[in-house]
């Protein structure tokens, strides 16, 4: 699956702030959390589990130093470094193909790239007039394509059937820059810099079905689609902002009260007479339970049951902000990254580098059974 340079090279991820080896360390951070060795030297912007194989999950991350790295779970239940690519621009987003053989990269140099893990080759597969902020692989009923969102205020769709001679299927002009996006076929949601959220139906090509104003007053940081209560079809999305607040929004709410916001990632005590408020950097839903995890600039992750409107768990503080996360499709594991997110300016960058942590989350994210 991987190119020849991918296996058995212990210097592959050399220079990491954690270790020169390339497998999970035996050092726990808190509870059952474990570091993954070989994290990038700069902040990790995005981290994702592979869709396949289920029993040997892989992790890929993209960082501001232009590196994309891949780890695989080995027979010793360690995540072992397998491959790395260096791009001459920060990586702002990544996504896997459904067979986990390739990874798309959204890059700050206005290009979207495709990394073929078998050949270890990288090719440009899409371009914009501004940094590419998001990328999502759409595996539809009658078509496949890459969706990219950019600071150039466009959303573009790329046909990959004739690589390397891919073609642009569609380009949609938006009212503002793309800050965040998510896809759960047949729904796509795109959050813009003017706090508008565009909702698209992807079934027969992209078709805008709704334009929603964010219920949050401040800048959008992240967005994640959730399924209905039968865990079958996409029903709505959760939106996170820089102001320590999350909005839960149904696209077609049966009752307006189904849409609500809640506060999170704020200091429990006053600091110099004020409550400290932190950005929500990422949101991810549990694939089976439908609960969600939020991660923040306060260095904590919190788990929530949106249906019961209760908090399930909050972690102890980590020494750095948490920047991104993902939950494996089995629901057993969560991965999250630590790194500086510039929320406190240049003077706050006292711990350069990044860390990757694995957390066993299946029990933490189970909805609580109400006491009778």
Coordinates of C-alpha atoms in Angstrom, one line a residue:
X1 CA 0.0 0.0 0.0
X2 CA 2.8 2.4 0.9
X3 CA 5.8 3.4 -1.1
X4 CA 9.1 1.8 -0.4
X5 CA 10.2 4.8 1.7
X6 CA 7.3 4.3 4.1
X7 CA 8.3 1.3 6.1
X8 CA 10.8 0.7 8.8
X9 CA 12.6 4.1 8.6
X10 CA 13.1 5.2 12.2
X11 CA 14.4 8.6 11.1
X12 CA 11.3 9.1 9.0
X13 CA 9.8 11.5 11.5
X14 CA 13.2 12.6 12.9
X15 CA 13.5 15.9 14.6
X16 CA 10.2 15.6 16.4
X17 CA 9.9 17.3 19.8
X18 CA 8.8 14.0 21.3
X19 CA 11.0 11.2 20.1
X20 CA 13.1 9.9 17.2
X21 CA 11.2 6.6 17.1
X22 CA 8.0 6.2 15.2
X23 CA 5.6 4.2 17.4
X24 CA 3.3 5.0 20.2
X25 CA 5.1 5.8 23.5
X26 CA 4.3 3.9 26.6
X27 CA 3.9 7.2 28.5
X28 CA 0.3 8.1 29.5
X29 CA -0.7 11.7 29.7
X30 CA -3.8 11.3 31.7
X31 CA -6.1 8.4 32.3
X32 CA -5.7 6.1 29.2
X33 CA -4.3 8.8 26.9
X34 CA -1.1 7.9 25.1
X35 CA 1.3 9.9 22.9
X36 CA 2.1 9.0 19.3
X37 CA 5.7 9.6 18.5
X38 CA 6.9 11.6 15.6
X39 CA 4.5 14.6 15.7
X40 CA 5.4 17.5 13.4
X41 CA 7.6 20.3 14.7
X42 CA 4.9 22.9 14.0
X43 CA 1.2 23.1 15.0
X44 CA -1.1 20.4 13.6
X45 CA -4.0 22.0 11.8
X46 CA -6.0 18.8 11.0
X47 CA -5.9 15.1 12.0
X48 CA -8.0 12.2 10.6
X49 CA -8.4 8.5 11.0
X50 CA -8.5 6.4 7.8
X51 CA -11.8 4.8 6.8
X52 CA -10.1 1.5 6.1
X53 CA -8.9 -1.0 7.3
X54 CA -11.1 -1.2 10.4
X55 CA -8.8 -3.4 12.3
X56 CA -5.6 -1.5 11.4
X57 CA -6.6 2.1 11.6
X58 CA -4.2 4.7 10.2
X59 CA -3.9 8.4 11.3
X60 CA -2.9 11.2 9.0
X61 CA -2.2 14.8 10.1
X62 CA -1.4 18.0 8.3
X63 CA 0.7 20.8 9.9
X64 CA 1.8 24.4 9.4
X65 CA 5.3 23.3 8.6
X66 CA 4.0 21.7 5.4
X67 CA 4.4 18.1 6.5
X68 CA 1.8 15.4 6.2
X69 CA 2.4 12.2 8.2
X70 CA 0.8 8.8 8.4
X71 CA 0.9 6.2 11.2
X72 CA -0.6 2.7 11.2
X73 CA -1.7 0.6 14.2
X74 CA 0.7 -2.4 14.3
X75 CA 0.4 -5.9 15.9
X76 CA 1.7 -4.6 19.2
X77 CA -1.2 -2.0 19.3
X78 CA 1.2 0.8 18.7
X79 CA 0.8 3.5 16.1
X80 CA 3.9 3.2 13.9
X81 CA 5.1 5.9 11.6
X82 CA 4.7 4.9 7.9
X83 CA 5.0 7.8 5.5
X84 CA 5.7 11.5 5.2
X85 CA 5.4 14.2 2.6
X86 CA 6.7 17.7 2.7
X87 CA 4.8 20.4 0.9
X88 CA 6.2 24.0 0.5
X89 CA 3.1 25.5 2.2
X90 CA 1.1 25.0 5.4
X91 CA -1.5 22.2 5.2
X92 CA -4.9 23.5 6.1
X93 CA -7.0 20.4 5.7
X94 CA -6.8 16.8 4.6
X95 CA -9.2 14.0 3.7
X96 CA -8.9 10.3 2.8
X97 CA -10.4 8.5 -0.1
X98 CA -12.9 5.8 1.0
X99 CA -10.4 2.9 0.4
X100 CA -7.6 4.8 2.4
X101 CA -5.2 4.5 -0.5
X102 CA -4.9 8.3 -1.1
X103 CA -5.0 11.5 0.9
X104 CA -6.1 14.9 -0.4
X105 CA -4.3 18.0 0.9
X106 CA -5.7 21.6 1.1
X107 CA -2.7 23.9 1.0
X108 CA -2.1 27.5 1.7
X109 CA -0.2 28.0 -1.6
X110 CA -3.6 28.0 -3.4
X111 CA -3.3 24.3 -4.6
X112 CA -5.1 21.1 -3.7
X113 CA -2.9 18.0 -3.9
X114 CA -3.4 14.3 -4.0
X115 CA -0.9 12.0 -2.2
X116 CA -0.9 8.4 -3.5
X117 CA 0.4 6.3 -0.7
X118 CA 1.3 3.3 -2.9
X119 CA 3.6 5.2 -5.2
X120 CA 4.4 8.0 -2.7
X121 CA 3.7 10.5 -5.4
X122 CA 2.0 13.9 -4.9
X123 CA 0.1 15.7 -7.7
X124 CA -1.7 19.0 -7.9
X125 CA -5.4 18.2 -8.6
X126 CA -7.1 21.6 -8.0
X127 CA -6.2 25.3 -7.9
X128 CA -7.8 28.4 -6.4
X129 CA -7.0 32.1 -6.4
X130 CA -6.4 32.0 -2.6
X131 CA -5.4 29.5 0.1
X132 CA -7.3 26.3 0.0
X133 CA -9.0 26.1 3.4
X134 CA -11.0 22.8 3.2
X135 CA -11.1 19.6 1.1
X136 CA -13.6 16.8 1.2
X137 CA -13.9 13.6 -0.9
X138 CA -17.5 13.1 -2.1
X139 CA -18.3 9.5 -2.9
X140 CA -21.8 9.9 -4.3
X141 CA -24.3 7.5 -5.7
X142 CA -23.6 8.4 -9.3
X143 CA -20.3 10.5 -9.2
X144 CA -17.1 11.0 -7.2
X145 CA -15.3 14.3 -6.8
X146 CA -13.2 16.5 -4.6
X147 CA -14.8 19.5 -3.0
X148 CA -12.5 22.4 -2.1
X149 CA -13.3 25.6 -0.3
X150 CA -11.0 28.7 -0.4
X151 CA -10.2 32.2 0.8
X152 CA -11.0 33.2 -2.8
X153 CA -14.7 33.0 -1.9
X154 CA -15.4 29.9 -4.1
X155 CA -16.3 26.3 -3.6
X156 CA -15.0 24.1 -6.4
X157 CA -15.7 20.5 -7.4
X158 CA -13.0 18.4 -9.2
X159 CA -13.6 15.3 -11.3
X160 CA -10.8 12.7 -10.5
X161 CA -11.7 10.1 -13.1
X162 CA -8.9 10.9 -15.5
X163 CA -6.0 11.7 -13.3
X164 CA -3.6 13.4 -13.7
X165 CA -5.9 15.3 -16.2
X166 CA -8.6 16.1 -13.8
X167 CA -11.3 18.6 -14.7
X168 CA -13.4 21.1 -12.8
X169 CA -17.0 20.0 -12.5
X170 CA -18.4 23.1 -10.9
X171 CA -17.3 26.4 -9.3
X172 CA -19.7 28.2 -6.9
X173 CA -19.1 31.8 -6.0
X174 CA -19.7 32.6 -2.3
X175 CA -20.3 35.8 -0.5
X176 CA -17.2 35.4 1.7
X177 CA -14.1 33.3 2.5
X178 CA -14.6 29.6 3.5
X179 CA -13.6 29.2 7.1
X180 CA -14.8 25.6 7.7
X181 CA -16.8 22.9 6.0
X182 CA -18.0 19.3 6.5
X183 CA -19.5 16.6 4.3
X184 CA -21.7 13.7 5.3
X185 CA -23.3 12.5 2.0
X186 CA -25.6 13.7 0.7
X187 CA -25.2 16.9 2.9
X188 CA -22.4 19.5 2.8
X189 CA -22.2 22.5 5.0
X190 CA -19.8 25.4 4.4
X191 CA -19.2 28.1 7.0
X192 CA -18.2 31.6 5.8
X193 CA -16.3 34.5 7.2
X194 CA -19.5 36.6 7.3
X195 CA -21.0 34.0 9.7
X196 CA -23.3 32.5 7.0
X197 CA -23.6 28.8 6.7
X198 CA -24.4 27.3 3.2
X199 CA -26.2 23.9 3.2
X200 CA -25.9 21.8 0.0
X201 CA -27.6 18.7 -1.2
X202 CA -25.0 16.7 -3.2
X203 CA -27.2 13.9 -4.6
X204 CA -27.2 15.1 -8.2
X205 CA -24.3 17.5 -8.0
X206 CA -24.1 20.4 -5.5
X207 CA -27.4 22.2 -5.0
X208 CA -27.7 24.9 -2.3
X209 CA -30.8 24.2 -0.2
X210 CA -30.4 26.7 2.7
X211 CA -28.5 29.8 3.7
X212 CA -28.4 30.1 7.5
X213 CA -27.2 32.9 9.7
X214 CA -24.9 31.7 12.5
X215 CA -26.6 32.0 15.9
X216 CA -23.1 32.7 17.3
X217 CA -22.0 36.3 17.5
X218 CA -18.3 35.8 16.9
X219 CA -16.0 34.2 14.3
X220 CA -16.7 30.6 13.3
X221 CA -13.9 28.2 13.9
X222 CA -15.3 24.8 13.1
X223 CA -18.4 22.9 11.9
X224 CA -19.4 19.2 12.0
X225 CA -22.5 17.4 10.7
X226 CA -24.5 15.1 12.9
X227 CA -27.1 12.4 12.0
X228 CA -30.7 12.1 13.1
X229 CA -31.7 10.2 16.3
X230 CA -31.9 7.0 14.3
X231 CA -28.3 7.5 13.3
X232 CA -29.1 7.1 9.7
X233 CA -29.3 10.4 7.8
X234 CA -27.5 13.8 8.2
X235 CA -29.8 16.1 10.1
X236 CA -27.9 19.2 11.2
X237 CA -24.6 20.5 12.3
X238 CA -22.7 21.8 15.4
X239 CA -20.8 25.1 15.0
X240 CA -17.9 26.3 17.2
X241 CA -16.7 29.9 17.6
X242 CA -13.8 31.8 19.1
X243 CA -16.0 32.8 22.0
X244 CA -16.2 29.5 23.8
X245 CA -19.7 28.7 22.5
X246 CA -21.2 25.9 20.4
X247 CA -24.5 26.1 18.4
X248 CA -26.5 22.9 17.6
X249 CA -28.6 23.6 14.5
X250 CA -31.0 21.3 12.6
X251 CA -31.4 22.0 8.9
X252 CA -35.2 21.2 9.2
X253 CA -36.0 21.6 12.9
X254 CA -39.3 19.9 14.0
X255 CA -39.4 22.5 16.8
X256 CA -37.4 25.8 16.9
X257 CA -36.4 24.9 20.4
X258 CA -34.4 22.0 19.0
X259 CA -31.8 24.6 18.0
X260 CA -29.8 25.8 20.9
X261 CA -26.3 27.1 21.9
X262 CA -24.2 26.4 24.9
X263 CA -21.1 27.8 26.6
X264 CA -17.9 25.8 26.9
X265 CA -14.1 26.1 27.2
X266 CA -14.2 28.9 29.8
X267 CA -12.4 29.3 33.1
X268 CA -14.3 28.0 36.1
X269 CA -12.9 30.8 38.3
X270 CA -12.4 34.5 37.6
X271 CA -8.9 35.5 36.5
X272 CA -8.0 39.1 37.6
X273 CA -11.8 39.7 37.9
X274 CA -12.7 38.2 34.5
X275 CA -13.7 34.9 33.2
X276 CA -11.3 33.6 30.6
X277 CA -13.0 32.5 27.4
X278 CA -11.3 30.2 24.8
X279 CA -11.8 29.3 21.2
X280 CA -13.5 26.0 20.2
X281 CA -11.0 24.7 17.8
X282 CA -12.7 21.5 16.6
X283 CA -15.9 19.4 17.0
X284 CA -16.3 15.7 16.3
X285 CA -19.4 13.4 16.7
X286 CA -19.2 9.8 17.9
X287 CA -20.3 7.6 15.0
X288 CA -22.5 5.3 17.1
X289 CA -23.6 7.3 20.1
X290 CA -24.2 10.6 18.4
X291 CA -22.6 12.5 21.2
X292 CA -19.9 15.1 20.5
X293 CA -16.5 16.2 21.7
X294 CA -15.3 19.8 21.6
X295 CA -11.6 20.8 22.0
X296 CA -10.4 24.2 22.9
X297 CA -7.6 26.7 23.4
X298 CA -7.8 26.1 27.1
X299 CA -6.1 22.7 26.6
X300 CA -9.2 20.7 27.5
X301 CA -11.6 18.4 25.6
X302 CA -15.2 18.1 26.7
X303 CA -17.8 15.5 25.8
X304 CA -21.5 16.3 25.4
X305 CA -24.8 14.7 24.9
X306 CA -26.7 17.2 22.7
X307 CA -30.0 15.3 23.0
X308 CA -30.0 15.3 26.8
X309 CA -28.2 18.7 26.8
X310 CA -25.7 17.5 29.4
X311 CA -21.9 17.4 29.7
X312 CA -20.5 13.9 29.9
X313 CA -16.9 14.7 30.7
X314 CA -14.2 17.3 30.7
X315 CA -10.5 16.5 30.7
X316 CA -7.8 17.9 32.9
X317 CA -6.0 20.8 31.3
X318 CA -3.1 20.0 29.0
X319 CA 0.0 22.1 28.8
X320 CA -0.9 23.5 25.4
X321 CA -4.1 24.3 23.4
X322 CA -5.8 21.4 21.7
X323 CA -6.0 22.2 17.9
X324 CA -7.9 19.3 16.2
X325 CA -9.4 15.9 16.8
X326 CA -11.1 12.9 15.2
X327 CA -13.1 9.8 16.4
X328 CA -12.4 6.5 14.6
X329 CA -15.4 4.9 12.8
X330 CA -15.4 2.1 15.3
X331 CA -16.1 4.6 18.0
X332 CA -13.4 3.1 20.2
X333 CA -10.6 5.7 19.8
X334 CA -10.3 9.5 19.7
X335 CA -7.1 11.2 18.5
X336 CA -6.3 14.8 19.3
X337 CA -3.4 17.2 18.8
X338 CA -1.7 19.6 21.1
X339 CA 0.0 22.7 19.7
X340 CA 0.1 26.5 19.9
X341 CA -2.9 28.1 18.1
X342 CA -1.7 31.7 18.4
X343 CA -4.7 32.6 20.6
X344 CA -2.4 34.5 22.9
X345 CA -0.3 36.2 20.2
X346 CA 3.4 35.8 19.7
X347 CA 4.3 36.1 23.4
X348 CA 2.2 33.1 24.2
X349 CA 4.2 30.8 22.0
X350 CA 6.3 29.4 24.9
X351 CA 6.1 25.7 24.0
X352 CA 6.8 25.2 20.3
X353 CA 6.1 21.9 18.6
X354 CA 3.1 19.6 18.7
X355 CA 1.9 16.4 20.3
X356 CA -0.6 13.7 19.2
X357 CA -2.6 11.8 21.8
X358 CA -4.8 8.7 21.5
X359 CA -7.8 8.4 23.9
X360 CA -10.1 5.4 24.4
X361 CA -13.4 7.2 24.2
X362 CA -16.2 4.6 23.7
X363 CA -17.3 4.6 27.4
X364 CA -16.7 8.4 27.9
X365 CA -19.0 9.3 25.1
X366 CA -21.9 6.9 25.9
X367 CA -25.1 8.8 26.8
X368 CA -25.9 8.5 30.4
X369 CA -29.0 6.6 31.4
X370 CA -31.2 8.8 33.5
X371 CA -31.7 7.8 37.1
X372 CA -35.2 6.7 38.0

